[in-house]
């Protein structure tokens, strides 16, 4: 039996579908009041039922457990085109492969941030430029960058920001 946890705004709809049609999947949704207690020891897969934001929520609140993205909206660019029922059937039959995706890490003197899609560095005051010195994989970039900010994206996140910035596909 595969132990699954479902996140998403319309998760009750998917939970009902799983309960009725996929007895091979064990739902752990009602056993936890605090998502931080969901660990790889109690959960095999987190199903993110929604769009890109649901995946980001799932990874932020329940890191370290494989995520399965199921589209509940046509806006989810990274969700597979297959029907939800086909995807759940494949999961219940353990007919899938895991893909790893890179994350970005941004560190300052006092904080560390992780980004699954991107990391944006900017200034809260629009009339002031940002001055940045940075290192990539431990190698310092020789020049200071001055501008409105910086967006660094992963292969998962580049299309959304490219389209947002350039207004092109």
Coordinates of C-alpha atoms in Angstrom, one line a residue:
X1 CA 0.0 0.0 0.0
X2 CA 1.2 3.5 -0.9
X3 CA 0.6 6.1 1.7
X4 CA -0.5 9.5 0.2
X5 CA -1.3 12.9 1.5
X6 CA -3.3 15.4 -0.6
X7 CA -2.9 19.1 -0.7
X8 CA -4.9 21.7 -2.7
X9 CA -7.9 23.9 -2.5
X10 CA -10.2 21.2 -4.0
X11 CA -8.5 18.3 -2.2
X12 CA -11.8 16.9 -0.7
X13 CA -13.0 16.2 -4.3
X14 CA -9.8 14.2 -5.0
X15 CA -9.8 12.5 -1.6
X16 CA -13.4 11.2 -2.3
X17 CA -12.2 9.9 -5.7
X18 CA -9.3 8.1 -4.1
X19 CA -11.4 6.6 -1.4
X20 CA -14.0 5.3 -3.9
X21 CA -11.8 4.0 -6.7
X22 CA -8.2 3.4 -5.4
X23 CA -8.2 1.1 -2.3
X24 CA -4.4 0.5 -2.9
X25 CA -3.7 4.1 -1.8
X26 CA -3.8 4.7 1.9
X27 CA -4.9 8.3 2.6
X28 CA -3.2 9.8 5.6
X29 CA -5.0 13.2 5.4
X30 CA -7.1 12.9 8.5
X31 CA -4.4 11.6 10.8
X32 CA -2.4 14.8 11.0
X33 CA -3.4 18.2 12.3
X34 CA 0.0 19.6 11.7
X35 CA 1.6 19.1 8.3
X36 CA 5.1 19.5 9.7
X37 CA 4.6 16.0 11.3
X38 CA 4.3 14.4 7.8
X39 CA 7.6 12.7 7.2
X40 CA 8.9 10.1 4.8
X41 CA 8.4 7.5 7.6
X42 CA 4.6 8.1 7.4
X43 CA 4.0 9.3 3.8
X44 CA 5.3 8.0 0.5
X45 CA 3.8 10.6 -1.9
X46 CA 2.3 14.1 -1.5
X47 CA -0.3 14.6 -4.2
X48 CA -0.5 18.3 -5.2
X49 CA -4.0 18.8 -6.6
X50 CA -4.2 22.2 -8.2
X51 CA -1.5 24.1 -10.1
X52 CA 2.0 25.4 -9.7
X53 CA 1.2 27.2 -6.5
X54 CA -0.1 24.0 -5.0
X55 CA 3.2 22.3 -5.7
X56 CA 5.1 25.3 -4.1
X57 CA 2.8 25.0 -1.1
X58 CA 3.4 21.2 -0.8
X59 CA 7.2 21.6 -1.1
X60 CA 7.3 24.4 1.4
X61 CA 5.2 22.8 4.1
X62 CA 6.1 19.1 3.4
X63 CA 9.6 19.0 2.1
X64 CA 11.6 15.8 1.4
X65 CA 8.7 13.7 0.2
X66 CA 8.1 13.1 -3.5
X67 CA 5.3 15.2 -5.1
X68 CA 2.8 14.2 -7.7
X69 CA 1.2 17.1 -9.5
X70 CA -2.4 16.6 -10.6
X71 CA -4.0 19.4 -12.6
X72 CA -7.2 20.8 -11.3
X73 CA -6.8 23.8 -13.5
X74 CA -5.7 24.4 -17.1
X75 CA -3.1 26.9 -15.9
X76 CA -0.7 24.4 -14.5
X77 CA 2.1 24.4 -17.0
X78 CA 4.2 21.7 -15.3
X79 CA 1.3 19.2 -14.7
X80 CA 1.1 16.3 -17.2
X81 CA -1.7 16.3 -19.7
X82 CA -3.0 12.9 -18.7
X83 CA -6.3 12.5 -17.0
X84 CA -6.4 12.5 -13.2
X85 CA -7.8 9.0 -13.1
X86 CA -5.0 7.7 -15.4
X87 CA -2.4 9.2 -13.1
X88 CA -4.0 7.8 -9.9
X89 CA -4.3 4.4 -11.5
X90 CA -0.6 4.5 -12.4
X91 CA 0.3 5.6 -8.9
X92 CA -1.9 2.9 -7.3
X93 CA -0.2 0.2 -9.5
X94 CA 3.2 1.7 -8.7
X95 CA 3.7 2.3 -12.4
X96 CA 5.8 5.5 -12.3
X97 CA 9.3 6.8 -12.1
X98 CA 10.7 9.6 -9.9
X99 CA 12.2 12.7 -11.4
X100 CA 14.5 14.9 -9.4
X101 CA 14.5 18.7 -9.9
X102 CA 17.0 21.2 -8.8
X103 CA 16.4 23.8 -6.2
X104 CA 18.1 27.2 -5.8
X105 CA 19.5 28.4 -2.5
X106 CA 20.0 32.1 -1.7
X107 CA 21.9 33.1 1.4
X108 CA 22.5 36.4 3.0
X109 CA 24.1 37.3 6.3
X110 CA 21.0 36.4 8.2
X111 CA 18.7 34.3 6.1
X112 CA 18.6 31.3 3.7
X113 CA 15.9 30.8 1.2
X114 CA 15.1 27.9 -1.1
X115 CA 13.4 28.2 -4.5
X116 CA 11.9 25.4 -6.5
X117 CA 11.0 27.7 -9.4
X118 CA 13.0 30.8 -8.9
X119 CA 14.5 33.3 -6.5
X120 CA 13.9 37.0 -6.9
X121 CA 16.1 39.6 -5.3
X122 CA 14.8 43.2 -5.3
X123 CA 14.4 46.3 -3.2
X124 CA 11.3 47.4 -1.4
X125 CA 11.8 51.0 -2.5
X126 CA 11.1 51.4 -6.3
X127 CA 13.2 54.6 -6.6
X128 CA 16.4 52.9 -5.3
X129 CA 18.7 50.6 -7.3
X130 CA 19.9 47.2 -6.0
X131 CA 23.6 46.6 -5.7
X132 CA 24.5 42.9 -5.7
X133 CA 27.6 40.8 -5.3
X134 CA 27.0 37.1 -5.6
X135 CA 28.6 33.7 -5.9
X136 CA 27.4 30.7 -7.9
X137 CA 28.4 27.3 -6.5
X138 CA 31.0 29.0 -4.3
X139 CA 32.6 31.0 -7.1
X140 CA 32.3 34.7 -6.6
X141 CA 31.2 36.8 -9.6
X142 CA 33.8 39.5 -10.1
X143 CA 31.6 42.4 -10.9
X144 CA 28.9 44.2 -8.8
X145 CA 25.5 44.3 -10.5
X146 CA 23.4 47.4 -10.2
X147 CA 19.8 47.3 -11.3
X148 CA 16.1 46.8 -10.4
X149 CA 16.7 43.3 -9.1
X150 CA 17.6 39.8 -10.1
X151 CA 15.6 36.8 -11.0
X152 CA 17.3 33.4 -11.0
X153 CA 15.2 30.5 -12.1
X154 CA 15.4 26.7 -12.3
X155 CA 14.4 24.7 -15.4
X156 CA 11.0 24.3 -13.8
X157 CA 10.5 28.0 -13.4
X158 CA 12.1 29.7 -16.4
X159 CA 9.0 29.6 -18.7
X160 CA 6.7 31.5 -16.3
X161 CA 9.1 34.3 -15.7
X162 CA 10.3 34.5 -19.3
X163 CA 6.7 34.9 -20.4
X164 CA 5.9 37.3 -17.6
X165 CA 9.0 39.6 -18.3
X166 CA 8.9 39.5 -22.1
X167 CA 5.2 38.9 -22.7
X168 CA 6.2 36.2 -25.2
X169 CA 6.3 32.4 -25.3

